């Protein structure tokens, strides 16, 4: 039941009777409206004693939801949801779906917030919320979630990237590092890149698949995260050279290494060349920052990196673009200062 106070001062109660369909009760007396709605709701429950979800627990509902969505979720999302339903929200797992209260949900989420990041807790709540929409649509959650933490984008220094590229030359991660740093490709896109999508004649790379960890941590091929992820980019000479060094006749994938091995060898190379720590994903940030500093339009940067909208580029790299705007304005200011001081 959903209670609302209307602008007129009257009260309205709505009882869900179907998908997005409600029976409405209204009046000036809140208790009367609430009573009539409650009676209607009770009568409906008596008329439907064979509710297939009546005895289902929250844990069972989450399992059924995840399995029902299995073929529509990405392998990584399916793996994460499976992990959550097995390892998290234990306080709710044995609660009957029909008996679940907002207070129980809030207490469970607050408990999980003590040991997990806000992002992870929000993922737990997202699974629970989606499960309730499927099996108990009359319950809308109003949970107070932990505040998200704004993470700082770390962009490798150019001298470090150049040193890294020299260090990995001829190694088993030569191509992977070049594709990350100069093409801005995601790790999953690099692992899923087939030689058949590398055209040395046209000097292009068709990025149209990704290799991710699915259930049991097994490598699974999937489509890009969005339609924009399916893209064709031009090969820079340095990237072409790295790919030619890595090419092996008969091989299907550009790299046969696992994600774990690439990351391990990458961190070792960083230690050798600069003694610093940058995540592999930071190479993608480096590629974007170079394009921004070269004044390449945001639309083309988004297209090159495989973002569906320019908004993502603006949000992630906005601080760099602001710095660039300040630099451009300073040059503009200096120009007019000189012109106005020395009029012709």
XYZ file of C-alpha atoms in Angstrom:
344
model
C 0.000 0.000 0.000
C 1.235 3.488 -0.904
C -0.088 6.498 1.026
C 0.123 10.044 -0.366
C -1.076 13.420 0.871
C -2.531 15.357 -2.036
C -2.035 19.123 -2.617
C -5.709 19.609 -1.719
C -5.067 18.212 1.753
C -6.895 14.944 1.082
C -5.250 11.525 1.413
C -4.843 8.865 -1.233
C -3.976 5.173 -0.818
C -2.980 2.944 -3.718
C -2.962 -0.856 -3.687
C -1.093 -2.687 -6.431
C -3.438 -5.023 -8.335
C -1.267 -5.796 -11.351
C 1.816 -4.669 -13.210
C 1.761 -0.856 -12.876
C -1.976 -1.014 -12.042
C -3.407 0.287 -8.761
C -6.741 0.423 -6.946
C -7.089 3.928 -5.501
C -8.873 5.094 -2.332
C -9.135 8.744 -1.328
C -10.707 10.994 1.271
C -10.029 13.690 3.862
C -9.714 11.254 6.801
C -6.320 9.517 6.627
C -7.294 6.624 8.916
C -10.489 5.959 6.954
C -8.597 5.881 3.639
C -5.935 3.651 5.145
C -8.557 1.270 6.609
C -10.493 0.923 3.363
C -7.289 0.226 1.422
C -6.101 -2.294 4.025
C -9.442 -4.131 3.923
C -9.287 -4.306 0.133
C -5.702 -5.593 0.292
C -6.643 -8.255 2.876
C -9.601 -9.423 0.788
C -7.387 -9.727 -2.273
C -4.949 -11.904 -0.331
C -7.805 -14.141 0.831
C -8.962 -14.460 -2.748
C -5.457 -15.550 -3.818
C -4.386 -18.218 -1.294
C -2.267 -19.971 -3.893
C 0.308 -17.192 -4.209
C 3.335 -19.077 -5.628
C 5.718 -16.767 -3.776
C 3.982 -16.854 -0.388
C 6.524 -19.098 1.331
C 9.590 -18.020 -0.597
C 12.579 -16.665 1.320
C 14.630 -13.667 0.221
C 17.566 -15.983 -0.518
C 15.447 -18.215 -2.739
C 13.986 -15.192 -4.514
C 17.451 -13.763 -5.260
C 18.581 -17.126 -6.626
C 15.527 -17.392 -8.872
C 15.983 -13.807 -10.065
C 19.664 -14.312 -10.953
C 18.978 -17.583 -12.782
C 15.998 -16.084 -14.635
C 18.205 -13.225 -15.859
C 21.272 -15.401 -16.524
C 21.174 -15.134 -20.304
C 20.557 -11.388 -20.319
C 23.251 -10.424 -17.795
C 26.883 -9.984 -18.757
C 29.119 -12.837 -17.498
C 30.758 -10.504 -14.969
C 27.371 -9.265 -13.658
C 26.088 -12.828 -13.374
C 29.253 -13.814 -11.484
C 28.931 -10.836 -9.132
C 25.217 -11.373 -8.432
C 25.846 -15.059 -7.762
C 28.607 -14.130 -5.314
C 26.368 -11.611 -3.544
C 23.438 -13.967 -3.070
C 25.748 -16.636 -1.663
C 28.012 -14.457 0.486
C 26.187 -11.251 1.409
C 22.927 -10.075 2.992
C 22.964 -13.173 5.219
C 20.619 -11.451 7.711
C 17.877 -11.432 5.064
C 18.507 -14.747 3.356
C 16.084 -16.825 5.479
C 13.434 -14.115 5.903
C 10.129 -14.906 4.188
C 9.635 -12.572 1.263
C 6.129 -11.739 2.483
C 7.455 -10.770 5.929
C 10.346 -8.587 4.777
C 10.258 -5.041 6.159
C 12.044 -1.835 5.242
C 13.680 -1.833 8.667
C 15.221 -5.275 8.087
C 16.591 -4.142 4.739
C 18.081 -0.975 6.242
C 19.741 -2.917 9.092
C 21.207 -5.452 6.660
C 22.561 -2.757 4.343
C 24.024 -0.817 7.285
C 25.766 -3.987 8.493
C 27.262 -4.654 5.055
C 28.433 -1.025 4.843
C 30.820 -1.603 7.740
C 32.932 -4.079 5.752
C 32.368 -3.208 2.095
C 32.855 -0.232 -0.199
C 29.844 1.964 -1.064
C 29.963 0.673 -4.644
C 29.775 -2.960 -3.499
C 26.935 -2.214 -1.063
C 24.995 -0.425 -3.790
C 25.412 -3.496 -5.983
C 23.970 -5.674 -3.183
C 21.024 -3.312 -2.804
C 20.523 -3.260 -6.566
C 20.195 -7.051 -6.655
C 17.743 -7.022 -3.732
C 15.681 -4.212 -5.254
C 15.470 -5.949 -8.638
C 14.486 -9.214 -6.929
C 11.635 -7.501 -5.075
C 10.377 -5.898 -8.282
C 10.025 -9.390 -9.737
C 8.589 -11.278 -6.753
C 7.107 -8.617 -4.458
C 6.276 -5.579 -6.613
C 4.138 -4.007 -3.880
C 7.274 -3.226 -1.826
C 9.306 -0.192 -2.823
C 12.603 0.240 -1.000
C 13.597 3.587 0.513
C 16.959 2.536 1.880
C 19.603 5.026 2.973
C 22.716 3.885 1.108
C 26.346 4.736 1.927
C 27.641 7.826 0.172
C 29.747 7.044 -2.860
C 33.389 7.954 -2.667
C 34.774 10.043 -5.497
C 37.943 8.334 -6.623
C 40.790 10.376 -8.025
C 41.703 9.620 -11.619
C 45.412 8.812 -11.740
C 47.008 9.611 -15.079
C 50.517 8.239 -15.689
C 53.190 10.775 -16.474
C 54.273 10.797 -20.091
C 57.908 10.058 -19.256
C 56.795 6.954 -17.359
C 54.609 5.731 -20.222
C 57.392 6.210 -22.772
C 59.804 4.343 -20.506
C 57.233 1.569 -20.031
C 56.724 1.148 -23.786
C 60.472 0.812 -24.239
C 60.717 -1.673 -21.375
C 58.009 -4.030 -22.691
C 59.268 -3.961 -26.289
C 59.584 -7.556 -27.503
C 58.037 -9.003 -24.321
C 54.820 -11.015 -24.014
C 52.882 -7.873 -23.029
C 54.343 -5.633 -25.755
C 51.121 -5.516 -27.794
C 48.836 -5.336 -24.752
C 50.582 -2.288 -23.271
C 50.688 -0.454 -26.619
C 46.977 -1.129 -27.167
C 46.185 0.167 -23.683
C 48.401 3.249 -23.690
C 48.079 4.420 -27.301
C 44.636 3.088 -28.274
C 42.939 3.416 -24.889
C 41.579 -0.123 -25.105
C 40.116 -1.792 -22.020
C 41.817 -4.903 -20.644
C 38.823 -7.077 -21.615
C 38.922 -5.692 -25.192
C 42.633 -6.448 -25.495
C 42.191 -10.012 -24.220
C 39.288 -10.536 -26.640
C 41.013 -9.055 -29.712
C 41.390 -11.611 -32.498
C 44.011 -11.361 -35.222
C 41.188 -11.542 -37.765
C 40.117 -8.086 -36.546
C 43.572 -6.572 -37.102
C 43.947 -5.328 -40.686
C 47.582 -4.511 -41.392
C 46.777 -3.431 -44.965
C 44.096 -0.934 -43.987
C 45.952 -0.188 -40.726
C 42.795 -0.568 -38.641
C 41.672 -2.503 -35.576
C 38.047 -3.613 -35.243
C 37.122 -3.776 -31.548
C 33.954 -5.850 -31.306
C 34.372 -8.337 -28.447
C 35.650 -8.631 -24.905
C 36.984 -11.503 -22.828
C 35.899 -11.415 -19.181
C 35.857 -13.706 -16.163
C 32.563 -15.557 -15.866
C 31.421 -18.050 -13.258
C 34.215 -20.098 -11.679
C 36.583 -17.401 -13.033
C 36.576 -19.030 -16.471
C 37.314 -16.737 -19.429
C 34.147 -15.925 -21.374
C 33.690 -13.998 -24.607
C 31.024 -11.287 -24.682
C 29.859 -8.396 -26.800
C 31.038 -4.845 -25.947
C 29.392 -3.021 -23.020
C 27.410 -0.838 -25.437
C 26.887 -0.291 -29.162
C 29.583 2.378 -29.036
C 32.017 -0.268 -27.815
C 31.885 -1.878 -31.259
C 34.240 0.421 -33.132
C 37.042 0.515 -35.680
C 40.127 2.596 -34.928
C 43.222 3.479 -36.931
C 46.560 1.927 -36.001
C 49.301 4.290 -34.980
C 52.728 3.314 -36.373
C 53.996 2.331 -32.902
C 50.928 0.129 -32.349
C 51.350 -1.506 -35.761
C 55.002 -2.237 -34.967
C 54.082 -3.793 -31.597
C 51.379 -5.947 -33.200
C 53.740 -7.134 -35.935
C 56.272 -8.097 -33.256
C 53.582 -10.053 -31.416
C 52.063 -11.760 -34.466
C 52.254 -15.555 -34.561
C 50.912 -17.401 -37.620
C 47.941 -19.571 -36.734
C 47.186 -17.802 -33.449
C 43.556 -16.764 -32.866
C 44.023 -14.041 -30.253
C 46.520 -11.198 -30.120
C 47.449 -12.348 -26.622
C 46.906 -15.761 -25.073
C 47.833 -14.526 -21.596
C 45.244 -14.386 -18.824
C 44.203 -11.092 -17.263
C 46.089 -12.004 -14.092
C 49.310 -12.718 -15.997
C 49.117 -9.495 -18.012
C 48.664 -7.473 -14.819
C 51.531 -9.288 -13.080
C 53.982 -8.743 -15.954
C 52.768 -5.153 -16.357
C 53.474 -4.292 -12.699
C 56.905 -5.937 -12.968
C 57.694 -3.798 -16.035
C 56.625 -0.654 -14.154
C 58.959 -1.519 -11.295
C 61.817 -1.893 -13.753
C 61.208 1.309 -15.714
C 60.045 3.847 -13.127
C 59.426 2.170 -9.787
C 55.845 3.468 -9.713
C 52.432 1.837 -9.501
C 49.743 2.591 -12.080
C 46.762 0.332 -12.718
C 46.526 -1.081 -16.231
C 43.319 0.909 -16.691
C 45.351 4.078 -16.033
C 46.867 3.593 -19.512
C 43.396 4.258 -20.925
C 43.268 7.485 -18.921
C 46.659 8.441 -20.357
C 45.410 7.894 -23.933
C 42.366 10.088 -23.259
C 44.420 12.851 -21.630
C 46.730 13.062 -24.653
C 43.756 13.512 -26.992
C 42.318 16.203 -24.720
C 45.631 18.078 -24.608
C 45.750 17.926 -28.418
C 42.342 19.657 -28.508
C 40.665 16.702 -30.204
C 36.874 17.229 -29.955
C 35.189 15.309 -27.139
C 32.878 13.603 -29.642
C 35.852 11.925 -31.330
C 37.472 11.018 -28.017
C 34.253 9.270 -26.916
C 34.074 7.431 -30.243
C 37.737 6.356 -30.046
C 37.422 5.070 -26.484
C 34.071 3.372 -27.071
C 31.912 5.583 -24.837
C 28.251 5.808 -25.813
C 27.988 9.493 -24.902
C 30.305 12.457 -24.516
C 29.035 12.855 -20.951
C 31.248 10.021 -19.718
C 34.344 11.739 -21.101
C 33.262 15.054 -19.579
C 32.674 13.512 -16.145
C 35.832 11.396 -15.996
C 38.245 13.833 -17.595
C 36.529 17.131 -16.848
C 39.374 18.318 -14.598
C 41.885 17.935 -17.442
C 39.644 19.818 -19.835
C 39.213 22.599 -17.287
C 42.990 22.847 -16.958
C 43.287 22.971 -20.748
C 40.653 25.720 -20.933
C 42.576 27.730 -18.349
C 45.726 27.333 -20.425
C 43.936 28.433 -23.598
C 42.404 31.431 -21.817
C 45.814 32.429 -20.454
C 47.206 32.375 -24.004
C 44.203 34.410 -25.204
C 44.673 36.900 -22.376
C 48.381 37.259 -23.165
C 47.627 37.790 -26.849
C 45.161 40.629 -26.229
C 47.413 42.201 -23.611
C 50.127 42.464 -26.231
C 47.768 43.712 -28.932
C 46.210 46.372 -26.731
C 49.554 47.557 -25.403
C 50.980 47.867 -28.907
C 48.131 49.028 -31.162
C 49.121 49.350 -34.803
